[in-house]
């Protein structure tokens, strides 16, 4: 019981999502069974597949290695801060905003402490959070909301990217400006000692990359969902079953609740009518 309450304490976002989803099931006229049956299980399972593959990449140390190679180009505090911020911005387009933050926030904190710039921790982590959320909005797989919208409205990939590029470009420009304003200092950094990274398995990385591409092709509609699901699950079971345990199931559960809430709200005529009128008149602010 103590572990259960500790889990609830450490996952406030999931707690709120569960309460909202359960609360929406008690709205007059809502049938909970229809709500559960109406979930888009293909999207949820595809999201779980992507999380598992990314978990494999992370476990192999591939993402950490990419980061450490970029450290060769860092010469001062501002450059170091920008590395962490921009890597969150761009990688969140491929590995989702949450995964980017989970990987690179601890690395940012540790590295800033190593160079005795603890004063930058709050600023850099805040910029990382903004960057990950802004960068992830460019692609359908950047965050689960995009994946849901991309599938639900059957938007073509080129159209989706063209729609989001101006907002992503503006966001990037503002983030660059914030790094000038918030991160002061052109001090020369002492040499950073790279953390130990285990020897990478080329075969595993190649398979993970192939699985990642396969799931991306499924998202954009070139590969049937069941093929992607079957190949991903079978491959991960053979290579590394522990990767299934490392996937971010809390995030997945949060979006199950999110889909339930949205689905139930969508069944209320008064709300859907008001939202439709708002989106039609003011599409960008409403989004």
CSV table of C-alpha atoms in Angstrom, one decimal:
chain,number,residue,atom,x,y,z
A,1,UNK,CA,0.0,0.0,0.0
A,2,UNK,CA,2.9,2.4,0.8
A,3,UNK,CA,4.4,1.8,-2.7
A,4,UNK,CA,1.0,2.5,-4.2
A,5,UNK,CA,0.7,5.9,-2.4
A,6,UNK,CA,4.3,6.7,-3.3
A,7,UNK,CA,3.5,6.0,-7.0
A,8,UNK,CA,0.5,8.3,-6.8
A,9,UNK,CA,2.7,11.0,-5.2
A,10,UNK,CA,5.3,10.8,-7.9
A,11,UNK,CA,2.9,10.8,-10.8
A,12,UNK,CA,0.7,13.8,-10.2
A,13,UNK,CA,0.0,14.3,-14.0
A,14,UNK,CA,-1.3,10.7,-14.2
A,15,UNK,CA,-3.4,11.1,-11.1
A,16,UNK,CA,-5.1,14.2,-12.6
A,17,UNK,CA,-5.6,12.5,-15.9
A,18,UNK,CA,-7.3,9.5,-14.2
A,19,UNK,CA,-9.6,11.7,-12.2
A,20,UNK,CA,-10.6,13.7,-15.3
A,21,UNK,CA,-11.2,10.5,-17.3
A,22,UNK,CA,-13.3,8.9,-14.6
A,23,UNK,CA,-15.2,12.1,-13.9
A,24,UNK,CA,-16.1,12.4,-17.6
A,25,UNK,CA,-17.6,8.9,-17.6
A,26,UNK,CA,-20.3,10.1,-15.1
A,27,UNK,CA,-21.6,12.9,-17.4
A,28,UNK,CA,-25.2,12.4,-18.3
A,29,UNK,CA,-25.6,10.5,-21.6
A,30,UNK,CA,-22.1,9.0,-21.5
A,31,UNK,CA,-21.8,5.2,-21.7
A,32,UNK,CA,-18.4,4.1,-20.2
A,33,UNK,CA,-18.4,0.9,-22.2
A,34,UNK,CA,-18.8,2.7,-25.4
A,35,UNK,CA,-16.0,5.1,-24.4
A,36,UNK,CA,-13.6,2.2,-23.8
A,37,UNK,CA,-14.6,0.5,-27.0
A,38,UNK,CA,-14.2,3.7,-28.9
A,39,UNK,CA,-10.5,4.1,-28.0
A,40,UNK,CA,-8.0,4.1,-30.9
A,41,UNK,CA,-6.1,1.0,-29.9
A,42,UNK,CA,-4.0,1.1,-33.0
A,43,UNK,CA,-2.5,4.5,-32.0
A,44,UNK,CA,-1.9,3.5,-28.4
A,45,UNK,CA,-0.2,0.2,-29.4
A,46,UNK,CA,1.9,2.1,-32.0
A,47,UNK,CA,2.9,4.6,-29.4
A,48,UNK,CA,3.9,1.7,-27.1
A,49,UNK,CA,6.0,0.2,-29.9
A,50,UNK,CA,7.8,3.5,-30.4
A,51,UNK,CA,8.5,3.9,-26.7
A,52,UNK,CA,9.9,0.3,-26.5
A,53,UNK,CA,12.2,0.9,-29.4
A,54,UNK,CA,13.4,4.2,-27.9
A,55,UNK,CA,13.9,2.4,-24.6
A,56,UNK,CA,16.2,0.0,-26.5
A,57,UNK,CA,18.2,2.9,-28.0
A,58,UNK,CA,18.6,4.4,-24.5
A,59,UNK,CA,19.6,1.2,-22.8
A,60,UNK,CA,22.3,0.6,-25.4
A,61,UNK,CA,23.7,4.0,-24.6
A,62,UNK,CA,23.3,5.3,-28.2
A,63,UNK,CA,21.6,8.6,-27.2
A,64,UNK,CA,24.2,9.3,-24.5
A,65,UNK,CA,27.0,8.7,-27.0
A,66,UNK,CA,25.5,11.2,-29.5
A,67,UNK,CA,25.3,13.8,-26.8
A,68,UNK,CA,28.9,13.2,-25.6
A,69,UNK,CA,30.3,13.5,-29.2
A,70,UNK,CA,28.6,16.9,-29.4
A,71,UNK,CA,30.4,18.0,-26.2
A,72,UNK,CA,33.6,18.3,-28.3
A,73,UNK,CA,32.2,21.5,-29.8
A,74,UNK,CA,31.5,23.2,-26.4
A,75,UNK,CA,33.8,26.0,-25.2
A,76,UNK,CA,31.8,28.2,-22.8
A,77,UNK,CA,28.8,28.2,-20.5
A,78,UNK,CA,26.4,29.6,-23.1
A,79,UNK,CA,27.5,27.0,-25.7
A,80,UNK,CA,27.1,24.2,-23.2
A,81,UNK,CA,23.6,25.4,-22.3
A,82,UNK,CA,22.7,25.7,-25.9
A,83,UNK,CA,23.8,22.1,-26.6
A,84,UNK,CA,21.3,20.8,-24.0
A,85,UNK,CA,18.5,23.1,-25.2
A,86,UNK,CA,18.8,22.5,-28.9
A,87,UNK,CA,19.3,18.8,-28.6
A,88,UNK,CA,16.0,18.6,-26.8
A,89,UNK,CA,14.4,20.8,-29.5
A,90,UNK,CA,15.5,18.6,-32.4
A,91,UNK,CA,15.6,15.1,-30.9
A,92,UNK,CA,12.1,15.6,-29.5
A,93,UNK,CA,10.8,15.6,-33.1
A,94,UNK,CA,11.9,11.9,-33.3
A,95,UNK,CA,11.9,10.5,-29.8
A,96,UNK,CA,9.0,12.5,-28.2
A,97,UNK,CA,9.3,15.5,-25.9
A,98,UNK,CA,9.0,13.4,-22.7
A,99,UNK,CA,11.8,11.0,-23.6
A,100,UNK,CA,14.1,13.9,-24.7
A,101,UNK,CA,13.6,15.5,-21.3
A,102,UNK,CA,14.0,12.2,-19.4
A,103,UNK,CA,17.4,11.6,-21.1
A,104,UNK,CA,18.9,15.1,-21.3
A,105,UNK,CA,17.7,17.0,-18.2
A,106,UNK,CA,19.8,14.8,-15.8
A,107,UNK,CA,22.8,15.1,-18.2
A,108,UNK,CA,22.4,18.9,-18.3
A,109,UNK,CA,22.3,19.1,-14.5
A,110,UNK,CA,25.3,16.8,-14.0
A,111,UNK,CA,27.4,18.7,-16.6
A,112,UNK,CA,26.6,22.1,-15.3
A,113,UNK,CA,27.5,21.0,-11.8
A,114,UNK,CA,30.8,19.6,-13.1
A,115,UNK,CA,31.8,23.0,-14.5
A,116,UNK,CA,30.6,24.8,-11.4
A,117,UNK,CA,27.7,26.6,-13.1
A,118,UNK,CA,24.9,25.5,-10.7
A,119,UNK,CA,23.4,29.0,-11.1
A,120,UNK,CA,22.3,28.0,-14.7
A,121,UNK,CA,20.5,24.8,-13.8
A,122,UNK,CA,17.0,26.2,-13.3
A,123,UNK,CA,17.3,28.4,-16.4
A,124,UNK,CA,18.7,25.6,-18.7
A,125,UNK,CA,16.1,23.0,-17.5
A,126,UNK,CA,13.3,25.5,-18.1
A,127,UNK,CA,14.6,26.2,-21.6
A,128,UNK,CA,15.0,22.5,-22.2
A,129,UNK,CA,11.3,22.0,-21.2
A,130,UNK,CA,10.2,24.7,-23.6
A,131,UNK,CA,12.5,23.5,-26.4
A,132,UNK,CA,11.3,19.9,-26.1
A,133,UNK,CA,7.6,20.9,-26.3
A,134,UNK,CA,8.1,23.4,-29.1
A,135,UNK,CA,10.3,21.1,-31.2
A,136,UNK,CA,8.1,18.1,-30.8
A,137,UNK,CA,5.1,19.9,-32.4
A,138,UNK,CA,6.7,19.7,-35.8
A,139,UNK,CA,6.3,16.0,-36.4
A,140,UNK,CA,3.4,13.5,-36.0
A,141,UNK,CA,5.5,11.4,-33.6
A,142,UNK,CA,6.9,14.3,-31.7
A,143,UNK,CA,4.2,13.9,-29.0
A,144,UNK,CA,1.2,11.7,-28.6
A,145,UNK,CA,-1.2,14.6,-29.2
A,146,UNK,CA,0.2,15.0,-32.7
A,147,UNK,CA,0.0,11.3,-33.4
A,148,UNK,CA,-3.6,11.4,-32.4
A,149,UNK,CA,-4.5,14.4,-34.5
A,150,UNK,CA,-2.5,13.1,-37.4
A,151,UNK,CA,-4.3,9.8,-37.4
A,152,UNK,CA,-7.8,11.1,-36.5
A,153,UNK,CA,-7.9,13.8,-39.2
A,154,UNK,CA,-5.9,11.8,-41.8
A,155,UNK,CA,-3.6,14.7,-42.6
A,156,UNK,CA,-0.9,14.0,-45.2
A,157,UNK,CA,2.6,14.2,-43.9
A,158,UNK,CA,3.8,17.0,-46.2
A,159,UNK,CA,0.7,19.0,-45.3
A,160,UNK,CA,1.3,18.5,-41.6
A,161,UNK,CA,4.9,19.5,-41.8
A,162,UNK,CA,4.2,22.6,-43.9
A,163,UNK,CA,1.5,23.6,-41.4
A,164,UNK,CA,3.8,23.4,-38.4
A,165,UNK,CA,7.1,24.6,-39.9
A,166,UNK,CA,6.4,28.3,-39.4
A,167,UNK,CA,5.5,27.8,-35.7
A,168,UNK,CA,8.5,25.6,-35.1
A,169,UNK,CA,10.8,28.1,-36.8
A,170,UNK,CA,9.4,31.0,-34.8
A,171,UNK,CA,9.7,28.9,-31.6
A,172,UNK,CA,13.4,28.2,-32.4
A,173,UNK,CA,14.1,31.8,-33.0
A,174,UNK,CA,12.6,32.8,-29.7
A,175,UNK,CA,14.5,30.0,-27.9
A,176,UNK,CA,17.8,31.3,-29.4
A,177,UNK,CA,16.9,34.8,-28.2
A,178,UNK,CA,16.2,33.4,-24.7
A,179,UNK,CA,19.6,31.8,-24.5
A,180,UNK,CA,21.2,35.2,-25.1
A,181,UNK,CA,19.0,36.9,-22.5
A,182,UNK,CA,19.0,34.2,-19.7
A,183,UNK,CA,22.4,32.5,-20.1
A,184,UNK,CA,25.1,35.0,-19.4
A,185,UNK,CA,28.8,34.2,-19.6
A,186,UNK,CA,31.4,33.4,-22.2
A,187,UNK,CA,33.8,31.8,-19.6
A,188,UNK,CA,36.1,29.1,-20.8
A,189,UNK,CA,35.1,25.7,-19.5
A,190,UNK,CA,37.5,23.2,-18.1
A,191,UNK,CA,37.7,19.9,-20.0
A,192,UNK,CA,34.7,17.7,-19.4
A,193,UNK,CA,35.3,14.1,-18.5
A,194,UNK,CA,32.9,11.9,-20.5
A,195,UNK,CA,30.9,9.3,-18.6
A,196,UNK,CA,31.6,5.7,-19.3
A,197,UNK,CA,29.6,4.4,-22.1
A,198,UNK,CA,29.5,0.6,-22.7
A,199,UNK,CA,30.6,-0.8,-26.0
A,200,UNK,CA,27.7,-0.4,-28.5
A,201,UNK,CA,26.3,-3.4,-30.3
A,202,UNK,CA,26.2,-2.5,-34.0
A,203,UNK,CA,23.7,-5.3,-34.8
A,204,UNK,CA,21.3,-4.2,-32.1
A,205,UNK,CA,21.5,-0.5,-33.1
A,206,UNK,CA,20.9,-1.5,-36.7
A,207,UNK,CA,17.8,-3.5,-35.7
A,208,UNK,CA,16.5,-0.7,-33.4
A,209,UNK,CA,16.9,1.8,-36.2
A,210,UNK,CA,15.1,-0.5,-38.7
A,211,UNK,CA,12.2,-0.9,-36.2
A,212,UNK,CA,12.1,2.8,-35.6
A,213,UNK,CA,11.8,3.4,-39.4
A,214,UNK,CA,9.2,0.7,-39.7
A,215,UNK,CA,7.0,2.4,-37.0
A,216,UNK,CA,7.5,5.8,-38.7
A,217,UNK,CA,6.4,4.3,-42.0
A,218,UNK,CA,3.3,2.9,-40.2
A,219,UNK,CA,2.5,6.4,-38.8
A,220,UNK,CA,2.6,7.9,-42.3
A,221,UNK,CA,0.5,5.1,-43.7
A,222,UNK,CA,2.9,3.1,-45.8
A,223,UNK,CA,3.0,-0.1,-43.6
A,224,UNK,CA,0.0,-1.9,-42.1
A,225,UNK,CA,-0.3,-1.5,-38.4
A,226,UNK,CA,-0.4,-5.2,-37.6
A,227,UNK,CA,2.9,-5.8,-39.5
A,228,UNK,CA,4.6,-3.1,-37.5
A,229,UNK,CA,3.2,-4.3,-34.2
A,230,UNK,CA,4.1,-8.0,-34.9
A,231,UNK,CA,7.6,-7.3,-36.1
A,232,UNK,CA,8.4,-4.8,-33.3
A,233,UNK,CA,7.1,-7.1,-30.5
A,234,UNK,CA,8.8,-10.2,-31.9
A,235,UNK,CA,12.1,-8.4,-32.5
A,236,UNK,CA,12.2,-6.9,-29.0
A,237,UNK,CA,11.3,-10.2,-27.4
A,238,UNK,CA,14.2,-11.8,-29.1
A,239,UNK,CA,16.8,-9.1,-28.6
A,240,UNK,CA,16.0,-7.5,-25.2
A,241,UNK,CA,12.8,-8.3,-23.3
A,242,UNK,CA,13.8,-5.9,-20.5
A,243,UNK,CA,13.2,-3.0,-22.9
A,244,UNK,CA,9.4,-3.6,-22.5
A,245,UNK,CA,9.8,-2.8,-18.7
A,246,UNK,CA,11.7,0.4,-19.4
A,247,UNK,CA,9.1,1.9,-21.7
A,248,UNK,CA,7.2,5.0,-20.3
A,249,UNK,CA,3.9,3.3,-19.5
A,250,UNK,CA,2.9,6.1,-17.1
A,251,UNK,CA,2.9,8.4,-20.2
A,252,UNK,CA,1.0,5.9,-22.1
A,253,UNK,CA,-1.6,5.5,-19.4
A,254,UNK,CA,-1.9,9.3,-19.2
A,255,UNK,CA,-2.8,9.5,-22.8
A,256,UNK,CA,-5.3,6.6,-22.5
A,257,UNK,CA,-7.0,8.8,-19.9
A,258,UNK,CA,-6.6,11.8,-22.2
A,259,UNK,CA,-8.3,10.0,-25.1
A,260,UNK,CA,-11.2,8.9,-22.8
A,261,UNK,CA,-11.7,12.5,-21.7
A,262,UNK,CA,-11.6,13.9,-25.2
A,263,UNK,CA,-13.9,11.1,-26.5
A,264,UNK,CA,-16.5,11.8,-23.8
A,265,UNK,CA,-16.3,15.6,-24.2
A,266,UNK,CA,-16.8,15.0,-28.0
A,267,UNK,CA,-20.1,13.3,-27.2
A,268,UNK,CA,-21.5,16.5,-25.6
A,269,UNK,CA,-23.3,18.4,-28.4
A,270,UNK,CA,-23.1,21.8,-26.7
A,271,UNK,CA,-19.4,21.7,-26.1
A,272,UNK,CA,-18.5,20.3,-29.6
A,273,UNK,CA,-20.7,23.0,-31.2
A,274,UNK,CA,-19.0,25.8,-29.2
A,275,UNK,CA,-15.5,24.4,-29.9
A,276,UNK,CA,-16.2,24.0,-33.6
A,277,UNK,CA,-17.2,27.6,-33.9
A,278,UNK,CA,-14.2,28.8,-31.9
A,279,UNK,CA,-11.7,26.8,-34.1
A,280,UNK,CA,-13.4,27.9,-37.3
A,281,UNK,CA,-13.1,31.6,-36.3
A,282,UNK,CA,-9.8,31.6,-34.5
A,283,UNK,CA,-7.9,28.4,-35.5
A,284,UNK,CA,-4.4,29.3,-34.2
A,285,UNK,CA,-5.3,30.7,-30.8
A,286,UNK,CA,-7.8,27.9,-30.3
A,287,UNK,CA,-5.1,25.3,-31.0
